[in-house]
Coordinates of C-alpha atoms and ligand atoms in Angstrom, one line a residue:
M1253 CA 95.3 76.6 250.7
K1254 CA 96.0 74.3 253.6
T1255 CA 99.2 72.7 254.7
D1256 CA 100.5 70.9 257.8
V1257 CA 103.3 73.3 259.0
I1258 CA 104.3 76.8 258.1
V1259 CA 107.8 77.9 259.0
V1260 CA 108.3 81.7 259.0
G1261 CA 111.8 82.7 258.2
A1262 CA 114.6 81.1 256.2
G1263 CA 117.5 81.8 258.6
P1264 CA 119.5 79.0 260.2
A1265 CA 116.7 78.1 262.7
G1266 CA 113.9 78.0 260.1
L1267 CA 116.0 76.1 257.5
M1268 CA 117.2 73.6 260.0
L1269 CA 113.7 73.0 261.2
A1270 CA 112.4 72.6 257.6
G1271 CA 115.0 69.9 257.1
E1272 CA 114.2 68.1 260.3
L1273 CA 110.4 68.2 259.7
S1274 CA 110.9 66.9 256.1
L1275 CA 113.2 64.1 257.4
A1276 CA 110.4 63.0 259.7
G1277 CA 108.0 63.0 256.8
V1278 CA 106.2 66.4 257.2
R1279 CA 107.0 68.8 254.4
P1280 CA 106.6 72.4 255.6
I1281 CA 106.2 75.6 253.6
V1282 CA 108.9 78.1 254.5
L1283 CA 107.9 81.7 254.1
E1284 CA 110.8 84.1 253.8
R1285 CA 110.3 87.8 253.2
R1286 CA 113.6 88.4 251.5
A1287 CA 113.5 87.7 247.7
V1288 CA 117.0 86.3 247.6
P1289 CA 119.1 84.6 250.3
G1290 CA 121.0 87.1 252.5
T1291 CA 124.7 87.5 251.9
A1292 CA 125.4 89.8 254.9
H1293 CA 128.3 88.8 257.1
K1294 CA 126.8 87.6 260.3
A1295 CA 128.2 84.6 262.2
S1296 CA 131.5 83.4 260.9
G1297 CA 131.3 79.9 262.3
L1298 CA 129.5 77.1 264.1
G1299 CA 130.6 75.8 267.4
G1300 CA 129.5 73.4 270.1
R1301 CA 126.9 70.7 270.2
I1302 CA 125.3 71.5 266.8
L1303 CA 128.5 70.2 265.1
D1304 CA 127.9 66.8 266.8
M1305 CA 124.2 67.0 265.7
L1306 CA 125.1 67.6 262.1
R1307 CA 127.4 64.6 262.2
Y1308 CA 124.7 62.5 263.8
R1309 CA 122.5 63.4 260.8
G1310 CA 125.3 62.6 258.3
L1311 CA 125.6 66.2 257.3
L1312 CA 128.9 67.3 258.8
D1313 CA 130.9 66.4 255.7
R1314 CA 128.9 68.9 253.6
F1315 CA 129.7 71.6 256.0
A1316 CA 133.4 70.5 256.4
A1317 CA 133.8 70.7 252.6
V1318 CA 133.0 74.4 252.8
G1319 CA 134.2 75.3 256.3
T1320 CA 137.5 75.0 258.2
P1321 CA 137.4 72.7 261.3
I1322 CA 139.0 74.2 264.3
A1323 CA 140.0 71.4 266.6
A1324 CA 141.1 73.3 269.7
P1325 CA 139.9 76.9 269.4
I1326 CA 140.7 80.0 271.2
F1327 CA 137.2 81.3 272.0
P1328 CA 136.0 84.8 272.9
F1329 CA 134.5 85.1 276.3
G1330 CA 133.4 88.4 277.9
G1331 CA 135.9 90.5 275.9
M1332 CA 138.7 88.0 276.8
H1333 CA 140.0 84.8 275.2
I1334 CA 139.7 81.3 276.5
D1335 CA 142.4 79.1 275.2
F1336 CA 141.2 75.5 275.0
T1337 CA 144.3 74.3 273.1
S1338 CA 145.9 73.0 276.4
L1339 CA 143.1 70.3 276.5
A1340 CA 144.1 67.3 274.4
D1341 CA 140.6 66.1 273.7
G1342 CA 139.3 69.4 272.4
P1343 CA 136.1 69.9 274.4
M1344 CA 134.9 72.8 272.3
D1345 CA 134.7 72.0 268.6
A1346 CA 134.3 74.9 266.2
M1347 CA 134.2 75.3 262.5
G1348 CA 134.9 78.5 260.5
I1349 CA 132.1 78.9 258.0
P1350 CA 130.2 82.0 257.0
Q1351 CA 126.5 82.1 258.1
A1352 CA 125.4 82.6 254.5
R1353 CA 127.0 79.3 253.5
V1354 CA 125.4 77.6 256.5
E1355 CA 122.0 78.8 255.3
E1356 CA 122.8 77.7 251.7
L1357 CA 123.6 74.2 252.8
L1358 CA 120.6 74.0 255.1
A1359 CA 118.3 75.2 252.3
E1360 CA 119.8 72.6 250.0
R1361 CA 119.1 69.8 252.4
A1362 CA 115.6 71.0 253.2
G1363 CA 114.9 71.2 249.5
E1364 CA 116.3 67.7 248.8
L1365 CA 113.9 66.3 251.5
G1366 CA 110.9 68.1 250.0
A1367 CA 110.4 71.3 251.9
E1368 CA 109.1 74.2 249.9
I1369 CA 110.9 77.5 250.4
R1370 CA 109.0 80.6 249.2
R1371 CA 111.2 83.6 249.0
G1372 CA 109.8 87.1 248.8
H1373 CA 106.8 86.1 250.9
E1374 CA 106.2 88.2 254.1
V1375 CA 103.8 87.2 256.8
V1376 CA 101.9 90.3 257.8
A1377 CA 99.0 89.0 259.9
L1378 CA 98.2 85.9 261.9
D1379 CA 95.1 84.4 263.4
Q1380 CA 94.7 81.1 265.2
D1381 CA 91.9 79.0 266.7
E1382 CA 91.8 75.5 268.2
E1383 CA 92.2 73.8 264.9
R1384 CA 94.3 75.9 262.6
V1385 CA 96.6 79.0 262.1
T1386 CA 95.9 81.3 259.2
V1387 CA 98.4 83.8 258.0
R1388 CA 98.2 86.7 255.6
I1389 CA 101.1 86.9 253.3
E1390 CA 102.4 89.6 250.9
G1391 CA 104.1 87.8 248.0
P1392 CA 105.5 88.7 244.6
E1393 CA 102.1 88.1 243.0
G1394 CA 100.1 89.9 245.7
A1395 CA 98.5 89.1 249.0
Y1396 CA 97.1 85.7 249.9
T1397 CA 96.3 83.6 252.9
L1398 CA 97.6 80.2 254.0
T1399 CA 96.2 77.9 256.6
A1400 CA 98.2 75.3 258.5
R1401 CA 97.8 73.1 261.5
Y1402 CA 100.9 74.6 263.1
L1403 CA 103.2 77.5 262.5
V1404 CA 106.7 78.1 263.8
G1405 CA 108.1 81.6 264.0
C1406 CA 111.8 81.5 263.1
D1407 CA 111.7 85.1 262.1
G1408 CA 114.5 86.5 264.1
G1409 CA 114.9 88.8 267.1
R1410 CA 112.3 91.3 266.1
S1411 CA 109.8 88.4 265.4
R1412 CA 106.5 89.6 264.1
I1413 CA 105.1 86.2 264.8
R1414 CA 106.0 86.5 268.5
E1415 CA 104.2 89.8 268.6
L1416 CA 101.2 88.6 266.7
A1417 CA 100.9 85.5 268.9
G1418 CA 101.0 87.8 272.0
I1419 CA 104.1 86.2 273.5
A1420 CA 106.1 88.5 275.9
F1421 CA 109.9 88.9 275.4
P1422 CA 111.2 90.0 278.7
G1423 CA 114.8 90.9 279.3
N1424 CA 117.1 93.9 278.8
T1425 CA 119.1 95.8 276.2
F1426 CA 122.7 96.6 277.4
P1427 CA 123.7 100.2 277.1
E1428 CA 127.1 99.6 275.5
V1429 CA 127.2 100.5 271.9
N1430 CA 129.0 98.2 269.5
R1431 CA 130.1 99.5 266.1
L1432 CA 131.1 96.9 263.6
G1433 CA 132.8 97.3 260.2
M1434 CA 134.0 94.8 257.6
V1435 CA 136.5 97.0 256.0
R1436 CA 139.5 96.9 253.6
V1437 CA 142.7 97.7 255.4
P1438 CA 144.6 100.5 253.5
D1439 CA 148.1 99.6 252.3
T1440 CA 149.6 102.2 254.7
V1441 CA 148.7 99.9 257.7
P1442 CA 150.9 96.8 257.9
V1443 CA 149.0 93.5 258.6
R1444 CA 151.1 91.2 260.7
D1445 CA 151.7 87.5 260.2
D1446 CA 149.4 86.6 263.1
G1447 CA 146.5 88.6 261.5
G1448 CA 147.1 91.6 263.8
L1449 CA 147.9 95.2 262.8
D1450 CA 150.8 97.5 263.3
L1451 CA 148.9 100.7 263.7
P1452 CA 150.9 103.9 263.3
G1453 CA 150.6 106.0 266.4
Y1454 CA 149.5 103.0 268.5
G1455 CA 151.8 100.0 267.9
P1456 CA 151.0 96.3 267.5
I1457 CA 147.4 95.2 267.9
S1458 CA 146.8 91.4 268.2
P1459 CA 143.8 89.7 266.7
G1460 CA 140.9 89.5 269.1
F1461 CA 140.1 91.9 271.8
T1462 CA 142.2 94.9 273.0
R1463 CA 140.9 96.6 276.1
T1464 CA 141.8 100.2 276.7
E1465 CA 140.7 102.7 279.4
R1466 CA 138.0 103.9 277.0
G1467 CA 136.5 100.7 275.7
V1468 CA 137.2 97.5 273.8
F1469 CA 138.6 97.3 270.2
A1470 CA 138.4 94.0 268.4
I1471 CA 139.8 92.9 265.0
G1472 CA 139.7 89.6 263.0
P1473 CA 140.1 88.3 259.5
V1474 CA 137.3 88.4 256.9
D1475 CA 139.2 87.8 253.6
P1476 CA 143.0 88.1 254.1
A1477 CA 143.7 87.9 250.4
Q1478 CA 141.6 91.1 249.9
R1479 CA 143.0 92.7 253.1
T1480 CA 139.5 92.8 254.5
M1481 CA 139.0 92.6 258.3
F1482 CA 136.4 93.2 260.8
F1483 CA 136.8 96.0 263.3
Q1484 CA 134.6 96.4 266.3
T1485 CA 134.5 99.0 269.0
T1486 CA 132.6 98.7 272.2
E1487 CA 132.0 101.9 274.2
E1488 CA 130.1 102.4 277.4
D1489 CA 130.0 106.1 277.3
R1490 CA 127.1 107.1 275.1
T1491 CA 128.1 109.3 272.2
E1492 CA 125.6 111.3 270.1
Y1493 CA 124.2 109.4 267.2
D1494 CA 120.8 108.8 265.8
N1495 CA 119.9 105.1 265.9
D1496 CA 117.8 105.5 262.7
D1497 CA 120.9 106.6 260.8
P1498 CA 123.1 103.8 259.5
L1499 CA 126.7 103.6 260.8
T1500 CA 129.2 105.5 258.6
L1501 CA 132.8 104.9 258.2
A1502 CA 133.5 108.3 259.8
E1503 CA 131.5 107.3 262.9
L1504 CA 133.4 104.0 263.2
A1505 CA 136.8 105.8 262.7
A1506 CA 135.8 108.3 265.4
S1507 CA 134.8 105.6 267.8
A1508 CA 138.1 103.7 267.2
H1509 CA 140.0 106.9 267.8
R1510 CA 138.2 107.4 271.1
V1511 CA 139.0 103.8 272.2
L1512 CA 142.6 103.5 270.9
G1513 CA 143.7 107.2 271.1
A1514 CA 145.1 106.8 267.6
E1515 CA 143.8 107.3 264.1
L1516 CA 142.6 104.1 262.4
P1517 CA 142.8 104.5 258.6
L1518 CA 139.9 102.6 257.0
G1519 CA 139.4 101.6 253.3
D1520 CA 136.3 100.6 251.5
P1521 CA 133.6 99.1 253.7
I1522 CA 131.8 95.9 252.9
R1523 CA 129.4 96.2 255.8
L1524 CA 128.8 98.6 258.7
S1525 CA 126.4 98.1 261.6
R1526 CA 125.8 99.6 265.0
Y1527 CA 124.1 97.3 267.6
Q1528 CA 123.5 96.8 271.3
F1529 CA 123.4 93.4 272.9
Q1530 CA 120.1 92.2 274.3
A1531 CA 119.4 89.4 276.8
R1532 CA 115.8 88.2 276.2
R1533 CA 113.8 85.0 276.3
A1534 CA 110.2 84.5 275.1
E1535 CA 108.0 83.8 278.1
R1536 CA 106.6 80.8 276.2
F1537 CA 108.0 79.0 273.2
R1538 CA 104.5 77.8 272.4
S1539 CA 101.1 79.6 272.3
G1540 CA 98.5 77.2 271.0
R1541 CA 99.4 76.3 267.5
V1542 CA 102.2 78.8 267.2
L1543 CA 105.8 78.0 268.3
L1544 CA 109.0 80.0 268.3
A1545 CA 112.6 79.0 267.7
G1546 CA 116.0 80.6 267.3
D1547 CA 116.4 84.4 267.8
A1548 CA 112.6 84.8 267.8
A1549 CA 112.7 82.8 271.1
H1550 CA 115.9 84.2 272.6
L1551 CA 118.5 86.8 272.2
L1552 CA 121.9 86.2 273.8
P1553 CA 124.3 89.0 274.8
A1554 CA 127.5 87.6 273.4
T1555 CA 128.8 86.3 270.1
G1556 CA 129.5 82.7 269.3
T1557 CA 126.4 81.0 270.9
A1558 CA 123.2 82.0 269.2
L1559 CA 123.4 79.8 266.1
N1560 CA 124.2 76.7 268.2
V1561 CA 121.3 77.3 270.5
G1562 CA 118.8 78.3 267.7
M1563 CA 119.6 75.3 265.5
L1564 CA 119.4 73.0 268.5
D1565 CA 115.9 74.4 269.1
A1566 CA 115.0 73.3 265.6
V1567 CA 116.3 69.8 266.1
N1568 CA 114.4 69.4 269.4
L1569 CA 111.2 70.7 267.8
G1570 CA 111.3 69.0 264.4
W1571 CA 110.5 65.4 265.4
K1572 CA 108.0 66.4 268.1
L1573 CA 106.0 68.6 265.8
A1574 CA 106.1 65.9 263.0
A1575 CA 104.9 63.3 265.5
T1576 CA 102.0 65.7 266.5
V1577 CA 101.0 66.3 262.9
Q1578 CA 101.3 62.6 262.1
G1579 CA 99.0 61.8 265.0
W1580 CA 101.3 59.5 267.0
A1581 CA 102.6 62.0 269.5
P1582 CA 102.1 61.1 273.2
A1583 CA 100.3 63.7 275.3
G1584 CA 102.7 66.4 276.3
L1585 CA 105.3 65.7 273.7
L1586 CA 104.9 69.1 271.9
D1587 CA 104.8 70.9 275.2
S1588 CA 108.1 69.3 276.2
Y1589 CA 109.7 71.5 273.5
H1590 CA 109.0 74.6 275.7
E1591 CA 110.1 72.8 278.9
E1592 CA 113.4 71.6 277.5
R1593 CA 114.4 74.5 275.2
H1594 CA 113.2 77.3 277.5
A1595 CA 115.5 75.9 280.2
A1596 CA 118.4 75.4 277.7
A1597 CA 118.0 79.0 276.5
G1598 CA 118.1 80.0 280.2
R1599 CA 121.4 78.3 280.6
A1600 CA 122.8 80.0 277.5
L1601 CA 121.5 83.3 278.8
Q1602 CA 123.2 82.8 282.1
Q1603 CA 126.7 82.3 280.5
T1604 CA 126.2 85.1 278.0
R1605 CA 125.0 87.5 280.7
A1606 CA 128.0 86.6 282.7
Q1607 CA 130.1 87.5 279.6
A1608 CA 128.3 90.9 279.5
A1609 CA 129.2 91.5 283.1
L1610 CA 132.9 90.6 282.4
R1611 CA 133.0 92.9 279.4
R1612 CA 131.7 95.9 281.2
G1613 CA 133.2 98.4 283.6
Q1614 CA 136.5 100.3 283.4
D1615 CA 137.2 100.6 287.2
E1616 CA 139.5 98.6 289.5
A1617 CA 136.7 96.2 290.5
A1618 CA 135.9 95.3 286.9
D1619 CA 139.6 94.8 286.2
A1620 CA 139.9 92.6 289.2
L1621 CA 137.0 90.5 288.1
R1622 CA 138.5 90.0 284.7
A1623 CA 141.9 89.1 286.3
V1624 CA 140.3 86.5 288.5
F1625 CA 138.5 84.9 285.5
Q1626 CA 141.8 85.0 283.5
E1627 CA 143.4 83.0 286.3
L1628 CA 140.5 80.5 286.3
F1629 CA 140.9 80.0 282.6
A1630 CA 144.3 78.4 283.3
D1631 CA 142.7 75.6 285.4
E1632 CA 141.6 72.4 283.6
P1633 CA 138.3 71.9 285.5
A1634 CA 137.3 75.5 285.0
L1635 CA 138.1 75.2 281.3
R1636 CA 136.1 72.1 281.0
R1637 CA 133.1 73.6 282.8
L1638 CA 133.2 76.7 280.6
A1639 CA 133.5 74.5 277.4
G1640 CA 130.4 72.7 278.5
M1641 CA 128.5 75.9 279.0
I1642 CA 129.6 77.6 275.8
S1643 CA 129.1 74.5 273.6
A1644 CA 125.8 73.5 275.3
N1645 CA 127.4 70.1 275.8
D1646 CA 126.3 70.3 279.5
V1647 CA 122.6 70.5 278.7
R1648 CA 120.6 67.8 280.4
Y1649 CA 116.9 67.7 279.9
P1650 CA 114.8 66.9 282.9
V1651 CA 114.0 63.2 283.5
P1652 CA 111.4 61.8 285.8
G1653 CA 112.5 59.9 288.9
A1654 CA 115.5 60.5 291.2
D1655 CA 117.2 57.2 290.2
A1656 CA 117.3 57.8 286.5
H1657 CA 120.4 56.5 284.7
P1658 CA 123.1 59.1 284.4
L1659 CA 122.8 59.0 280.6
A1660 CA 119.0 59.8 280.7
G1661 CA 118.4 63.4 279.4
T1662 CA 121.9 63.8 278.0
F1663 CA 123.2 63.8 274.4
A1664 CA 123.8 60.2 273.5
P1665 CA 127.5 59.2 273.3
D1666 CA 128.6 58.1 269.9
L1667 CA 129.3 54.4 270.8
P1668 CA 130.9 52.2 268.2
L1669 CA 128.5 49.3 267.6
L1670 CA 128.7 45.8 266.1
T1671 CA 125.4 44.4 264.8
D1672 CA 124.5 41.3 262.7
Q1673 CA 124.8 43.5 259.7
G1674 CA 128.3 44.7 260.6
E1675 CA 129.9 47.8 262.2
T1676 CA 127.9 50.9 262.8
S1677 CA 127.6 53.7 265.5
V1678 CA 125.1 55.6 267.5
A1679 CA 125.7 58.6 265.1
E1680 CA 124.9 56.5 262.1
L1681 CA 121.7 55.1 263.7
L1682 CA 120.4 58.6 264.0
H1683 CA 120.9 59.7 260.4
A1684 CA 117.2 58.8 259.7
G1685 CA 116.0 60.8 262.7
R1686 CA 113.8 58.1 264.2
P1687 CA 113.5 56.8 267.7
V1688 CA 115.7 53.8 268.3
L1689 CA 115.7 51.2 271.1
L1690 CA 119.4 50.2 271.3
D1691 CA 119.7 46.9 273.0
L1692 CA 123.3 46.4 274.1
A1693 CA 122.9 43.2 276.2
D1694 CA 120.4 41.1 274.2
R1695 CA 117.5 41.8 276.6
A1696 CA 114.5 40.2 275.0
E1697 CA 112.1 41.5 277.7
L1698 CA 113.1 45.0 276.8
R1699 CA 112.6 44.5 273.1
E1700 CA 109.2 43.0 274.0
Q1701 CA 108.1 46.5 275.3
V1702 CA 108.5 48.0 271.9
R1703 CA 106.1 45.5 270.3
G1704 CA 103.1 47.3 268.8
R1705 CA 104.9 50.6 268.6
E1706 CA 106.9 49.9 265.4
P1707 CA 107.5 51.3 262.8
R1708 CA 107.5 54.6 264.8
I1709 CA 110.6 53.2 266.6
V1710 CA 113.2 50.7 265.4
I1711 CA 115.0 48.2 267.5
V1712 CA 118.8 47.7 267.1
T1713 CA 120.5 44.9 268.9
A1714 CA 124.3 45.5 269.1
K1715 CA 127.4 45.0 271.1
T1716 CA 129.8 47.7 272.2
E1717 CA 132.9 47.5 274.2
E1718 CA 132.5 48.7 277.8
R1719 CA 128.7 49.3 277.5
P1720 CA 127.5 52.2 279.6
A1721 CA 124.0 50.7 279.8
D1722 CA 122.1 47.5 278.9
A1723 CA 119.7 49.4 276.7
I1724 CA 119.3 53.0 275.6
L1725 CA 116.2 54.7 274.2
L1726 CA 117.5 57.2 271.6
R1727 CA 115.3 60.1 270.8
P1728 CA 115.4 61.4 267.2
D1729 CA 117.2 64.5 268.4
A1730 CA 120.0 62.2 269.8
F1731 CA 119.1 62.8 273.4
V1732 CA 118.7 59.7 275.7
G1733 CA 115.0 59.3 276.6
W1734 CA 115.8 56.4 279.0
A1735 CA 118.6 53.9 279.8
A1736 CA 118.8 50.7 281.7
A1737 CA 121.7 50.2 284.1
V1738 CA 124.0 47.2 283.4
D1739 CA 122.3 44.1 284.7
E1740 CA 119.3 46.1 285.9
P1741 CA 116.6 43.6 287.0
A1742 CA 114.1 42.7 284.3
D1743 CA 111.0 44.1 286.1
T1744 CA 112.3 47.5 286.9
A1745 CA 114.0 47.9 283.5
A1746 CA 110.9 46.8 281.7
T1747 CA 108.7 49.2 283.7
G1748 CA 111.1 52.1 283.2
L1749 CA 111.3 51.5 279.4
R1750 CA 107.5 51.2 279.1
D1751 CA 107.0 54.5 280.8
A1752 CA 109.7 56.1 278.7
L1753 CA 108.2 54.7 275.5
D1754 CA 104.7 56.0 276.5
R1755 CA 106.3 59.4 277.1
W1756 CA 108.5 59.7 273.9
V1757 CA 107.0 57.2 271.4
G1758 CA 103.4 56.9 272.4
Q1759 CA 101.1 54.0 273.3
P1760 CA 101.3 50.6 271.5
Ligands
FAD2904 C1 127.2 90.9 262.7 C2 126.7 89.7 263.3 C3 127.6 88.8 263.8 C4 127.1 87.6 264.5 N1 128.0 86.7 264.9 C5 127.5 85.5 265.4 C6 128.5 84.5 265.9 O1 129.7 84.7 265.8 N2 127.9 83.4 266.3 C7 126.6 83.2 266.4 O2 126.2 82.1 266.9 N3 125.7 84.1 266.1 C8 126.2 85.3 265.6 N4 125.3 86.2 265.2 C9 123.8 86.0 265.4 C10 123.2 85.1 264.4 O3 123.4 85.7 263.1 C11 121.7 84.9 264.7 O4 121.6 84.4 265.9 C12 121.0 84.0 263.7 O5 121.0 84.7 262.4 C13 119.6 83.7 264.1 O6 119.0 82.8 263.3 P1 117.5 82.7 263.1 O7 117.2 81.7 262.1 O8 116.9 82.5 264.5 O9 117.0 84.2 262.7 P2 117.5 85.1 261.4 O10 118.8 84.6 260.9 O11 117.3 86.5 261.9 O12 116.4 84.7 260.3 C14 115.1 85.2 260.4 C15 114.5 85.2 259.0 O13 113.1 85.5 259.0 C16 112.8 86.4 258.0 N5 111.6 87.1 258.4 C17 111.5 88.0 259.4 N6 110.2 88.4 259.5 C18 109.5 87.8 258.5 C19 108.1 87.8 258.1 N7 107.2 88.5 258.8 N8 107.8 87.0 257.1 C20 108.7 86.2 256.5 N9 110.0 86.2 256.8 C21 110.4 86.9 257.8 C22 114.0 87.3 257.9 O14 114.1 87.9 256.6 C23 115.2 86.3 258.1 O15 115.7 85.7 256.9 C24 125.7 87.4 264.6 C25 124.8 88.3 264.1 C26 125.3 89.5 263.5 C27 124.3 90.5 262.9

């Protein structure tokens, strides 16, 4: 059997990609080795730019109906907390929503748009040549092969696809051992109103991180009605354990005892896991007809960032791969996925590695480093810069030319617009996931440049108060491909737009 695109893995990255490809008119086959969707507690929320992106696709309401928006969050950073509540405009949006629900909603959307999700189908071998990729799959009815024009490995940090495609995954594993348990709190331990604990023999423990001389202890809610919480310990001193053996309640309790110096009574566990953070990035996000996205492409050594970055990979790749399959992609469009997202992952690695450095160390120098950062967290410019890093709101893709408009390469602002048909907005224009030339100053010579490239791109003439540019080329992933300065001369604006159209939309 032959298809256009195979997506391996129905995690957040694979399902987001399946939806984006389908929106652009290419219906992929998603192969997922698990027979039923996973219910394990992983990420407990979404944060940062992906929430804007979901809104720009008209999907945010679905997520908000299930999740809990957090307007001004207190965010974990390097074993400390950054309190963004002092900033009135909330530069770091977050939403509490279990990862399993995120995956459910993404699968629902991909299915509605025509993607086929095959559960219980594991890819075990891969071969590619100049024209196709062929995979061998073990499915519920036995083994079979499937051939596609492209394949995307969204198969997680231990990616088999990455290995089969021969893509290196350089980086490091941090020695600290984290032990995580989702556990019922016994009735003998009082849970405080703020979600913390009064631990006999230790005293009050606030939600979030507690640092002691022997490590870090963290707690947070899972299901307050059932008195279930997550408990996590982080220890630098290596204790004896066999990594092949699963974490037990006794091992978690012993670790908590070492860190807190007090006994932590633990009830029935829902989930127990032991892990070490890794900082890794695939050397290439593309090898011929095989691409990587999500954890398969990068592992970040801090919580709260990976879903955002991985789902944004999918949004960046979806339209480019669809354009390639549909035959209208300009030269280099698919390779720009690696150029843009490899760099974006590098930025995310930088801030999460910095978090690893802040978390580590029990000596005076490490304490001083944390104290200095804690002071910086009180300053508005520092808070805003960190919000930009954590949310990925500060990502600017490279743009050619030193005199590019400041909007070029950035995520498009959600301008309110007035058109002949009535009120709309940049976010609404991007629901369909197609390139748009947004003409904000009735510039006929710019609209003329689009002629012959429709219907790949649509033209929208609109007015907005205090326009930041005379015209904006919106890419389907909501990034600005090009913009004309207010009153930019016709010849330079037309040339700039023509070049940008050639680059992002293809020749007439
Ligand atoms: C306890 C825990 C807490 C976390 N907390 C956070 C958090 O707070 N914030 C955050 O952003 N992230 C968090 N993460 C990380 C987040 O869960 C991952 O970054 C995310 O799941 C990665 O998504 P993905 O789609 O790239 O890969 P995955 O979710 O790993 O999905 C990969 C899929 O591919 C399938 N697969 C693998 N191999 C094959 C194959 N050969 N054939 C077919 N299918 C295959 C797998 O079964 C899986 O379903 C947490 C993770 C854990 C474990």
